[in-house]
Amino acid sequence: MLRRVATFLFAAATWYLITWPYDFATGEFNIEISAAGLVVALIASIILGRVFAPVKHAHNILYRLFWAVLYLPILFFYIIIANLDVLYRIIHPKRPINPGIVKVKTSLKSASARTALANSITLTPGTLTVDMKENGVMYIHCINVHTEDLKQATQKITVRFEKILAKVFD
Amino acid sequence: MTNVIAFVLMGIGMAFNFFGCLGLIRFPDVYNRLQAGTKCVTLGTIFVLAGTAVFFGFTGTSSRAILCLVFILITSPTAAHAVSRGAHRAGVALWKKSVVDQYKKDKEGEKG
């Protein structure tokens, strides 16, 4: 039930963001579109409620939300750094790249946490997640390989996200 | 004033998109090109969409731009991951000056 409600709220929010039925300049409110959104969100939540949002993440929601909001600026900061780094490698005439695929091991357990970690790694400094195994081993393509050792690479690549993601998802 | 901010954001975004495309040409193999393709183009598109949102203010267009921004942030790394994994499994080799390929090593270890 909780999952259905969450799916309903998510679908309705997405619908209202796309259609935007209330015009703030003129104060007009389009009631047909709003009603249609509620109906569509209801149908979507009945059909898709089971596949969306694992229920074990439902407890402690404010605590998770707080860390998720805190995570965004950190991620954005690393994205900017990553882009400047890649930009430097692109426009440097000698193309100073040193690529390779290294292994790291994550301590995160849940699937959503690992997904978020893999996506964060792809978006940040010179790293691209290629594959992941059940036991938490991730294969990461680095544009500039510092170390081939598993522990050192883990320290360098994943740890800065893991602490916060563990608070958000695990 | 908001117009100036919007145009600056869009300008930064387009510069990042341009350099991302330049990286697609300059880098040597699939994986490095994906790096340029995901990072620079994602950030560039995010900046362009943020500029659009600032330009239109508190209206429906901005809400759509922000929604697109969120979806690009989620889907773009996922797509890059899928492409790189598919390429590696299909046997696309790394650049010949690459330092290390532990993924290949582990896969061969499983087979033999």
PDB file of C-alpha atoms in Angstrom:
ATOM      1  CA  MET A   1       0.000   0.000   0.000  1.00  0.00           C
ATOM      2  CA  LEU A   2       2.757   2.381   0.990  1.00  0.00           C
ATOM      3  CA  ARG A   3       4.506   1.719  -2.294  1.00  0.00           C
ATOM      4  CA  ARG A   4       1.343   2.491  -4.238  1.00  0.00           C
ATOM      5  CA  VAL A   5       0.922   5.782  -2.390  1.00  0.00           C
ATOM      6  CA  ALA A   6       4.546   6.717  -3.060  1.00  0.00           C
ATOM      7  CA  THR A   7       4.176   5.858  -6.742  1.00  0.00           C
ATOM      8  CA  PHE A   8       0.957   7.866  -6.900  1.00  0.00           C
ATOM      9  CA  LEU A   9       2.588  10.953  -5.385  1.00  0.00           C
ATOM     10  CA  PHE A  10       5.608  10.646  -7.670  1.00  0.00           C
ATOM     11  CA  ALA A  11       3.496  10.205 -10.808  1.00  0.00           C
ATOM     12  CA  ALA A  12       1.199  13.093  -9.898  1.00  0.00           C
ATOM     13  CA  ALA A  13       4.160  15.383  -9.176  1.00  0.00           C
ATOM     14  CA  THR A  14       5.733  14.504 -12.521  1.00  0.00           C
ATOM     15  CA  TRP A  15       2.433  15.121 -14.317  1.00  0.00           C
ATOM     16  CA  TYR A  16       1.969  18.551 -12.725  1.00  0.00           C
ATOM     17  CA  LEU A  17       5.546  19.523 -13.484  1.00  0.00           C
ATOM     18  CA  ILE A  18       5.093  18.601 -17.146  1.00  0.00           C
ATOM     19  CA  THR A  19       1.662  20.143 -17.675  1.00  0.00           C
ATOM     20  CA  TRP A  20       1.834  23.007 -15.123  1.00  0.00           C
ATOM     21  CA  PRO A  21      -1.933  23.633 -15.002  1.00  0.00           C
ATOM     22  CA  TYR A  22      -1.813  26.800 -12.869  1.00  0.00           C
ATOM     23  CA  ASP A  23      -0.691  29.988 -14.588  1.00  0.00           C
ATOM     24  CA  PHE A  24       0.888  32.287 -11.982  1.00  0.00           C
ATOM     25  CA  ALA A  25       0.755  35.385 -14.200  1.00  0.00           C
ATOM     26  CA  THR A  26      -2.980  35.299 -14.941  1.00  0.00           C
ATOM     27  CA  GLY A  27      -4.196  33.065 -12.119  1.00  0.00           C
ATOM     28  CA  GLU A  28      -5.952  30.648 -14.485  1.00  0.00           C
ATOM     29  CA  PHE A  29      -6.358  27.100 -13.278  1.00  0.00           C
ATOM     30  CA  ASN A  30      -6.916  24.342 -15.828  1.00  0.00           C
ATOM     31  CA  ILE A  31      -9.116  21.861 -13.990  1.00  0.00           C
ATOM     32  CA  GLU A  32      -9.401  19.284 -16.805  1.00  0.00           C
ATOM     33  CA  ILE A  33      -5.671  18.727 -16.949  1.00  0.00           C
ATOM     34  CA  SER A  34      -5.419  18.429 -13.170  1.00  0.00           C
ATOM     35  CA  ALA A  35      -8.205  15.864 -13.005  1.00  0.00           C
ATOM     36  CA  ALA A  36      -6.698  13.863 -15.855  1.00  0.00           C
ATOM     37  CA  GLY A  37      -3.371  13.873 -13.984  1.00  0.00           C
ATOM     38  CA  LEU A  38      -4.965  12.382 -10.890  1.00  0.00           C
ATOM     39  CA  VAL A  39      -6.626   9.633 -12.945  1.00  0.00           C
ATOM     40  CA  VAL A  40      -3.425   8.795 -14.812  1.00  0.00           C
ATOM     41  CA  ALA A  41      -1.386   8.755 -11.587  1.00  0.00           C
ATOM     42  CA  LEU A  42      -3.945   6.446  -9.988  1.00  0.00           C
ATOM     43  CA  ILE A  43      -3.770   3.994 -12.912  1.00  0.00           C
ATOM     44  CA  ALA A  44       0.023   4.118 -12.946  1.00  0.00           C
ATOM     45  CA  SER A  45       0.263   3.508  -9.202  1.00  0.00           C
ATOM     46  CA  ILE A  46      -2.117   0.531  -9.364  1.00  0.00           C
ATOM     47  CA  ILE A  47      -0.212  -1.094 -12.242  1.00  0.00           C
ATOM     48  CA  LEU A  48       3.365  -0.178 -11.335  1.00  0.00           C
ATOM     49  CA  GLY A  49       3.206   0.112  -7.537  1.00  0.00           C
ATOM     50  CA  ARG A  50       4.935  -3.201  -7.071  1.00  0.00           C
ATOM     51  CA  VAL A  51       8.065  -2.464  -9.077  1.00  0.00           C
ATOM     52  CA  PHE A  52       8.678   1.005  -7.726  1.00  0.00           C
ATOM     53  CA  ALA A  53      10.406   2.024  -4.460  1.00  0.00           C
ATOM     54  CA  PRO A  54      11.484  -0.909  -2.254  1.00  0.00           C
ATOM     55  CA  VAL A  55       9.542  -0.757   0.985  1.00  0.00           C
ATOM     56  CA  LYS A  56      12.586  -1.265   3.199  1.00  0.00           C
ATOM     57  CA  HIS A  57      13.599   2.309   2.429  1.00  0.00           C
ATOM     58  CA  ALA A  58      10.383   3.725   3.853  1.00  0.00           C
ATOM     59  CA  HIS A  59      11.516   4.097   7.459  1.00  0.00           C
ATOM     60  CA  ASN A  60      13.467   7.096   8.679  1.00  0.00           C
ATOM     61  CA  ILE A  61      12.515   9.059   5.590  1.00  0.00           C
ATOM     62  CA  LEU A  62      13.383  12.565   6.808  1.00  0.00           C
ATOM     63  CA  TYR A  63      16.887  11.500   7.826  1.00  0.00           C
ATOM     64  CA  ARG A  64      17.450   9.988   4.370  1.00  0.00           C
ATOM     65  CA  LEU A  65      16.016  13.020   2.635  1.00  0.00           C
ATOM     66  CA  PHE A  66      18.300  15.325   4.598  1.00  0.00           C
ATOM     67  CA  TRP A  67      21.412  13.418   3.517  1.00  0.00           C
ATOM     68  CA  ALA A  68      20.126  13.143  -0.060  1.00  0.00           C
ATOM     69  CA  VAL A  69      19.763  16.927  -0.233  1.00  0.00           C
ATOM     70  CA  LEU A  70      23.227  17.327   1.267  1.00  0.00           C
ATOM     71  CA  TYR A  71      24.595  14.867  -1.285  1.00  0.00           C
ATOM     72  CA  LEU A  72      23.557  16.949  -4.304  1.00  0.00           C
ATOM     73  CA  PRO A  73      25.924  19.941  -3.847  1.00  0.00           C
ATOM     74  CA  ILE A  74      28.828  17.579  -3.115  1.00  0.00           C
ATOM     75  CA  LEU A  75      28.065  15.628  -6.280  1.00  0.00           C
ATOM     76  CA  PHE A  76      27.734  18.834  -8.272  1.00  0.00           C
ATOM     77  CA  PHE A  77      31.086  20.078  -6.997  1.00  0.00           C
ATOM     78  CA  TYR A  78      32.788  16.858  -8.105  1.00  0.00           C
ATOM     79  CA  ILE A  79      31.012  17.012 -11.481  1.00  0.00           C
ATOM     80  CA  ILE A  80      32.460  20.482 -12.095  1.00  0.00           C
ATOM     81  CA  ILE A  81      35.953  19.313 -11.079  1.00  0.00           C
ATOM     82  CA  ALA A  82      35.580  16.271 -13.341  1.00  0.00           C
ATOM     83  CA  ASN A  83      34.606  18.393 -16.293  1.00  0.00           C
ATOM     84  CA  LEU A  84      37.479  20.798 -15.886  1.00  0.00           C
ATOM     85  CA  ASP A  85      39.827  17.805 -15.664  1.00  0.00           C
ATOM     86  CA  VAL A  86      38.459  16.177 -18.814  1.00  0.00           C
ATOM     87  CA  LEU A  87      38.386  19.549 -20.552  1.00  0.00           C
ATOM     88  CA  TYR A  88      42.083  20.012 -19.780  1.00  0.00           C
ATOM     89  CA  ARG A  89      42.869  16.614 -21.277  1.00  0.00           C
ATOM     90  CA  ILE A  90      40.831  17.360 -24.376  1.00  0.00           C
ATOM     91  CA  ILE A  91      42.375  20.713 -25.249  1.00  0.00           C
ATOM     92  CA  HIS A  92      45.945  19.899 -24.206  1.00  0.00           C
ATOM     93  CA  PRO A  93      47.849  19.380 -27.484  1.00  0.00           C
ATOM     94  CA  LYS A  94      49.697  16.290 -26.221  1.00  0.00           C
ATOM     95  CA  ARG A  95      46.503  14.659 -24.926  1.00  0.00           C
ATOM     96  CA  PRO A  96      47.844  13.559 -21.503  1.00  0.00           C
ATOM     97  CA  ILE A  97      45.749  10.452 -20.921  1.00  0.00           C
ATOM     98  CA  ASN A  98      46.744   7.227 -19.257  1.00  0.00           C
ATOM     99  CA  PRO A  99      43.644   5.026 -19.496  1.00  0.00           C
ATOM    100  CA  GLY A 100      42.865   1.602 -18.083  1.00  0.00           C
ATOM    101  CA  ILE A 101      40.246  -0.454 -16.267  1.00  0.00           C
ATOM    102  CA  VAL A 102      40.764  -0.934 -12.530  1.00  0.00           C
ATOM    103  CA  LYS A 103      38.876  -2.856  -9.888  1.00  0.00           C
ATOM    104  CA  VAL A 104      37.315  -1.367  -6.763  1.00  0.00           C
ATOM    105  CA  LYS A 105      35.199  -2.937  -4.032  1.00  0.00           C
ATOM    106  CA  THR A 106      32.234  -1.148  -2.535  1.00  0.00           C
ATOM    107  CA  SER A 107      30.885  -1.755   0.958  1.00  0.00           C
ATOM    108  CA  LEU A 108      27.343  -0.690   0.052  1.00  0.00           C
ATOM    109  CA  LYS A 109      24.757  -3.454   0.154  1.00  0.00           C
ATOM    110  CA  SER A 110      21.436  -2.398  -1.346  1.00  0.00           C
ATOM    111  CA  ALA A 111      20.848  -2.263  -5.095  1.00  0.00           C
ATOM    112  CA  SER A 112      19.685   1.343  -5.161  1.00  0.00           C
ATOM    113  CA  ALA A 113      22.731   2.502  -3.204  1.00  0.00           C
ATOM    114  CA  ARG A 114      25.028   0.727  -5.631  1.00  0.00           C
ATOM    115  CA  THR A 115      23.184   2.211  -8.586  1.00  0.00           C
ATOM    116  CA  ALA A 116      23.565   5.696  -7.168  1.00  0.00           C
ATOM    117  CA  LEU A 117      27.245   5.061  -6.481  1.00  0.00           C
ATOM    118  CA  ALA A 118      27.861   3.753 -10.011  1.00  0.00           C
ATOM    119  CA  ASN A 119      26.126   6.746 -11.551  1.00  0.00           C
ATOM    120  CA  SER A 120      28.029   9.162  -9.321  1.00  0.00           C
ATOM    121  CA  ILE A 121      31.318   7.537 -10.283  1.00  0.00           C
ATOM    122  CA  THR A 122      30.454   7.827 -13.963  1.00  0.00           C
ATOM    123  CA  LEU A 123      29.701  11.515 -13.568  1.00  0.00           C
ATOM    124  CA  THR A 124      32.874  12.386 -11.665  1.00  0.00           C
ATOM    125  CA  PRO A 125      36.635  12.729 -12.190  1.00  0.00           C
ATOM    126  CA  GLY A 126      37.848  10.675 -15.123  1.00  0.00           C
ATOM    127  CA  THR A 127      36.039   7.500 -14.161  1.00  0.00           C
ATOM    128  CA  LEU A 128      33.379   5.383 -15.866  1.00  0.00           C
ATOM    129  CA  THR A 129      31.693   2.340 -14.348  1.00  0.00           C
ATOM    130  CA  VAL A 130      31.927  -0.582 -16.777  1.00  0.00           C
ATOM    131  CA  ASP A 131      30.544  -3.518 -14.788  1.00  0.00           C
ATOM    132  CA  MET A 132      29.580  -4.627 -11.301  1.00  0.00           C
ATOM    133  CA  LYS A 133      29.544  -8.036  -9.640  1.00  0.00           C
ATOM    134  CA  GLU A 134      27.228  -9.397  -6.961  1.00  0.00           C
ATOM    135  CA  ASN A 135      29.902  -9.196  -4.248  1.00  0.00           C
ATOM    136  CA  GLY A 136      30.401  -5.466  -4.731  1.00  0.00           C
ATOM    137  CA  VAL A 137      33.390  -5.515  -7.062  1.00  0.00           C
ATOM    138  CA  MET A 138      33.130  -2.740  -9.628  1.00  0.00           C
ATOM    139  CA  TYR A 139      35.207  -2.373 -12.783  1.00  0.00           C
ATOM    140  CA  ILE A 140      35.981   1.239 -13.481  1.00  0.00           C
ATOM    141  CA  HIS A 141      37.532   2.753 -16.560  1.00  0.00           C
ATOM    142  CA  CYS A 142      39.853   5.564 -15.494  1.00  0.00           C
ATOM    143  CA  ILE A 143      41.094   8.184 -17.896  1.00  0.00           C
ATOM    144  CA  ASN A 144      44.223   8.552 -15.788  1.00  0.00           C
ATOM    145  CA  VAL A 145      45.211   5.477 -13.775  1.00  0.00           C
ATOM    146  CA  HIS A 146      46.939   6.356 -10.498  1.00  0.00           C
ATOM    147  CA  THR A 147      47.156   2.899  -8.984  1.00  0.00           C
ATOM    148  CA  GLU A 148      46.320  -0.684  -9.918  1.00  0.00           C
ATOM    149  CA  ASP A 149      45.937  -1.845  -6.332  1.00  0.00           C
ATOM    150  CA  LEU A 150      42.375  -2.664  -5.297  1.00  0.00           C
ATOM    151  CA  LYS A 151      42.503  -1.049  -1.855  1.00  0.00           C
ATOM    152  CA  GLN A 152      44.153   2.174  -2.956  1.00  0.00           C
ATOM    153  CA  ALA A 153      41.811   2.535  -5.924  1.00  0.00           C
ATOM    154  CA  THR A 154      38.825   1.971  -3.649  1.00  0.00           C
ATOM    155  CA  GLN A 155      40.136   4.614  -1.284  1.00  0.00           C
ATOM    156  CA  LYS A 156      40.586   7.080  -4.117  1.00  0.00           C
ATOM    157  CA  ILE A 157      37.421   6.535  -6.133  1.00  0.00           C
ATOM    158  CA  THR A 158      34.512   5.325  -4.020  1.00  0.00           C
ATOM    159  CA  VAL A 159      35.021   6.314  -0.401  1.00  0.00           C
ATOM    160  CA  ARG A 160      34.092   9.982  -0.751  1.00  0.00           C
ATOM    161  CA  PHE A 161      30.582   9.033  -1.941  1.00  0.00           C
ATOM    162  CA  GLU A 162      30.097   5.901   0.095  1.00  0.00           C
ATOM    163  CA  LYS A 163      29.809   7.587   3.473  1.00  0.00           C
ATOM    164  CA  ILE A 164      26.856   9.733   2.493  1.00  0.00           C
ATOM    165  CA  LEU A 165      25.204   7.152   0.238  1.00  0.00           C
ATOM    166  CA  ALA A 166      25.294   4.648   3.096  1.00  0.00           C
ATOM    167  CA  LYS A 167      23.303   7.135   5.165  1.00  0.00           C
ATOM    168  CA  VAL A 168      20.818   7.726   2.353  1.00  0.00           C
ATOM    169  CA  PHE A 169      20.159   4.166   1.192  1.00  0.00           C
ATOM    170  CA  ASP A 170      21.455   1.488   3.530  1.00  0.00           C
TER     171      ASP A 170
ATOM    172  CA  MET B   1      19.486  40.811 -14.856  1.00  0.00           C
ATOM    173  CA  THR B   2      17.916  37.352 -15.010  1.00  0.00           C
ATOM    174  CA  ASN B   3      18.438  37.448 -18.763  1.00  0.00           C
ATOM    175  CA  VAL B   4      22.144  38.027 -18.300  1.00  0.00           C
ATOM    176  CA  ILE B   5      22.411  35.111 -15.857  1.00  0.00           C
ATOM    177  CA  ALA B   6      20.433  32.900 -18.227  1.00  0.00           C
ATOM    178  CA  PHE B   7      22.633  33.758 -21.207  1.00  0.00           C
ATOM    179  CA  VAL B   8      25.823  33.227 -19.204  1.00  0.00           C
ATOM    180  CA  LEU B   9      24.579  29.804 -18.096  1.00  0.00           C
ATOM    181  CA  MET B  10      23.642  28.876 -21.662  1.00  0.00           C
ATOM    182  CA  GLY B  11      27.004  30.099 -22.925  1.00  0.00           C
ATOM    183  CA  ILE B  12      28.903  27.974 -20.400  1.00  0.00           C
ATOM    184  CA  GLY B  13      26.713  25.024 -21.328  1.00  0.00           C
ATOM    185  CA  MET B  14      27.358  25.401 -25.027  1.00  0.00           C
ATOM    186  CA  ALA B  15      31.102  25.697 -24.430  1.00  0.00           C
ATOM    187  CA  PHE B  16      31.041  22.433 -22.451  1.00  0.00           C
ATOM    188  CA  ASN B  17      28.999  20.766 -25.194  1.00  0.00           C
ATOM    189  CA  PHE B  18      31.467  21.963 -27.805  1.00  0.00           C
ATOM    190  CA  PHE B  19      34.472  20.632 -25.899  1.00  0.00           C
ATOM    191  CA  GLY B  20      32.651  17.383 -25.264  1.00  0.00           C
ATOM    192  CA  CYS B  21      32.210  16.904 -28.996  1.00  0.00           C
ATOM    193  CA  LEU B  22      35.838  17.849 -29.533  1.00  0.00           C
ATOM    194  CA  GLY B  23      36.754  15.147 -27.034  1.00  0.00           C
ATOM    195  CA  LEU B  24      34.696  12.639 -28.975  1.00  0.00           C
ATOM    196  CA  ILE B  25      36.969  13.296 -31.945  1.00  0.00           C
ATOM    197  CA  ARG B  26      40.280  13.606 -30.123  1.00  0.00           C
ATOM    198  CA  PHE B  27      40.160  10.661 -27.730  1.00  0.00           C
ATOM    199  CA  PRO B  28      41.439   7.325 -29.025  1.00  0.00           C
ATOM    200  CA  ASP B  29      38.964   4.579 -28.089  1.00  0.00           C
ATOM    201  CA  VAL B  30      35.338   3.868 -27.171  1.00  0.00           C
ATOM    202  CA  TYR B  31      35.811   4.147 -23.418  1.00  0.00           C
ATOM    203  CA  ASN B  32      37.684   7.444 -23.439  1.00  0.00           C
ATOM    204  CA  ARG B  33      35.183   8.854 -25.889  1.00  0.00           C
ATOM    205  CA  LEU B  34      32.354   7.850 -23.598  1.00  0.00           C
ATOM    206  CA  GLN B  35      34.080   9.743 -20.812  1.00  0.00           C
ATOM    207  CA  ALA B  36      34.037  12.928 -22.868  1.00  0.00           C
ATOM    208  CA  GLY B  37      30.557  12.146 -24.130  1.00  0.00           C
ATOM    209  CA  THR B  38      28.994  11.608 -20.722  1.00  0.00           C
ATOM    210  CA  LYS B  39      30.749  14.167 -18.576  1.00  0.00           C
ATOM    211  CA  CYS B  40      31.074  17.243 -20.744  1.00  0.00           C
ATOM    212  CA  VAL B  41      27.851  16.799 -22.671  1.00  0.00           C
ATOM    213  CA  THR B  42      25.831  16.043 -19.534  1.00  0.00           C
ATOM    214  CA  LEU B  43      27.120  19.101 -17.730  1.00  0.00           C
ATOM    215  CA  GLY B  44      26.722  21.252 -20.845  1.00  0.00           C
ATOM    216  CA  THR B  45      23.118  20.181 -21.309  1.00  0.00           C
ATOM    217  CA  ILE B  46      22.427  20.742 -17.618  1.00  0.00           C
ATOM    218  CA  PHE B  47      23.750  24.285 -17.892  1.00  0.00           C
ATOM    219  CA  VAL B  48      21.695  25.001 -21.024  1.00  0.00           C
ATOM    220  CA  LEU B  49      18.533  23.695 -19.351  1.00  0.00           C
ATOM    221  CA  ALA B  50      19.272  25.638 -16.163  1.00  0.00           C
ATOM    222  CA  GLY B  51      19.702  28.755 -18.283  1.00  0.00           C
ATOM    223  CA  THR B  52      16.358  28.075 -19.916  1.00  0.00           C
ATOM    224  CA  ALA B  53      14.731  27.666 -16.499  1.00  0.00           C
ATOM    225  CA  VAL B  54      16.195  30.971 -15.293  1.00  0.00           C
ATOM    226  CA  PHE B  55      15.166  32.745 -18.493  1.00  0.00           C
ATOM    227  CA  PHE B  56      11.507  31.726 -18.295  1.00  0.00           C
ATOM    228  CA  GLY B  57      11.181  32.254 -14.548  1.00  0.00           C
ATOM    229  CA  PHE B  58       8.383  30.593 -12.599  1.00  0.00           C
ATOM    230  CA  THR B  59       6.405  29.088 -15.503  1.00  0.00           C
ATOM    231  CA  GLY B  60       5.594  25.760 -17.124  1.00  0.00           C
ATOM    232  CA  THR B  61       8.591  25.933 -19.437  1.00  0.00           C
ATOM    233  CA  SER B  62      10.977  26.106 -16.482  1.00  0.00           C
ATOM    234  CA  SER B  63       9.334  23.191 -14.721  1.00  0.00           C
ATOM    235  CA  ARG B  64       9.777  21.082 -17.856  1.00  0.00           C
ATOM    236  CA  ALA B  65      13.403  22.161 -18.198  1.00  0.00           C
ATOM    237  CA  ILE B  66      14.124  21.174 -14.583  1.00  0.00           C
ATOM    238  CA  LEU B  67      12.403  17.829 -15.083  1.00  0.00           C
ATOM    239  CA  CYS B  68      14.543  17.194 -18.192  1.00  0.00           C
ATOM    240  CA  LEU B  69      17.619  18.149 -16.169  1.00  0.00           C
ATOM    241  CA  VAL B  70      16.868  15.539 -13.525  1.00  0.00           C
ATOM    242  CA  PHE B  71      16.197  12.824 -16.084  1.00  0.00           C
ATOM    243  CA  ILE B  72      19.386  13.576 -18.007  1.00  0.00           C
ATOM    244  CA  LEU B  73      21.361  13.411 -14.756  1.00  0.00           C
ATOM    245  CA  ILE B  74      19.946   9.929 -14.097  1.00  0.00           C
ATOM    246  CA  THR B  75      19.892   8.420 -17.577  1.00  0.00           C
ATOM    247  CA  SER B  76      23.109   9.670 -19.129  1.00  0.00           C
ATOM    248  CA  PRO B  77      25.554   7.768 -16.858  1.00  0.00           C
ATOM    249  CA  THR B  78      23.350   4.695 -17.064  1.00  0.00           C
ATOM    250  CA  ALA B  79      23.489   4.780 -20.856  1.00  0.00           C
ATOM    251  CA  ALA B  80      27.262   5.252 -20.815  1.00  0.00           C
ATOM    252  CA  HIS B  81      27.615   2.288 -18.476  1.00  0.00           C
ATOM    253  CA  ALA B  82      25.467   0.123 -20.758  1.00  0.00           C
ATOM    254  CA  VAL B  83      27.402   1.119 -23.868  1.00  0.00           C
ATOM    255  CA  SER B  84      30.816   0.555 -22.272  1.00  0.00           C
ATOM    256  CA  ARG B  85      29.842  -2.810 -20.798  1.00  0.00           C
ATOM    257  CA  GLY B  86      28.344  -3.913 -24.098  1.00  0.00           C
ATOM    258  CA  ALA B  87      31.433  -2.812 -25.975  1.00  0.00           C
ATOM    259  CA  HIS B  88      33.732  -4.683 -23.599  1.00  0.00           C
ATOM    260  CA  ARG B  89      31.679  -7.868 -23.752  1.00  0.00           C
ATOM    261  CA  ALA B  90      31.564  -7.652 -27.539  1.00  0.00           C
ATOM    262  CA  GLY B  91      35.357  -7.601 -27.550  1.00  0.00           C
ATOM    263  CA  VAL B  92      36.147  -3.985 -28.364  1.00  0.00           C
ATOM    264  CA  ALA B  93      39.780  -3.582 -27.296  1.00  0.00           C
ATOM    265  CA  LEU B  94      41.137  -0.756 -25.207  1.00  0.00           C
ATOM    266  CA  TRP B  95      43.533   1.747 -26.712  1.00  0.00           C
ATOM    267  CA  LYS B  96      46.931   0.106 -27.283  1.00  0.00           C
ATOM    268  CA  LYS B  97      48.686   2.458 -24.830  1.00  0.00           C
ATOM    269  CA  SER B  98      46.240   1.662 -22.038  1.00  0.00           C
ATOM    270  CA  VAL B  99      47.910   0.794 -18.759  1.00  0.00           C
ATOM    271  CA  VAL B 100      45.833  -1.985 -17.306  1.00  0.00           C
ATOM    272  CA  ASP B 101      42.670  -3.989 -17.998  1.00  0.00           C
ATOM    273  CA  GLN B 102      41.655  -5.908 -14.897  1.00  0.00           C
ATOM    274  CA  TYR B 103      38.168  -6.557 -16.258  1.00  0.00           C
ATOM    275  CA  LYS B 104      39.561  -8.619 -19.132  1.00  0.00           C
ATOM    276  CA  LYS B 105      41.966 -10.387 -16.796  1.00  0.00           C
ATOM    277  CA  ASP B 106      39.150 -11.422 -14.460  1.00  0.00           C
ATOM    278  CA  LYS B 107      36.929 -12.590 -17.297  1.00  0.00           C
ATOM    279  CA  GLU B 108      39.664 -14.795 -18.717  1.00  0.00           C
ATOM    280  CA  GLY B 109      40.294 -16.184 -15.241  1.00  0.00           C
ATOM    281  CA  GLU B 110      36.644 -17.231 -14.983  1.00  0.00           C
ATOM    282  CA  LYS B 111      36.728 -19.080 -18.306  1.00  0.00           C
ATOM    283  CA  GLY B 112      39.954 -21.040 -17.866  1.00  0.00           C
TER     284      GLY B 112
END
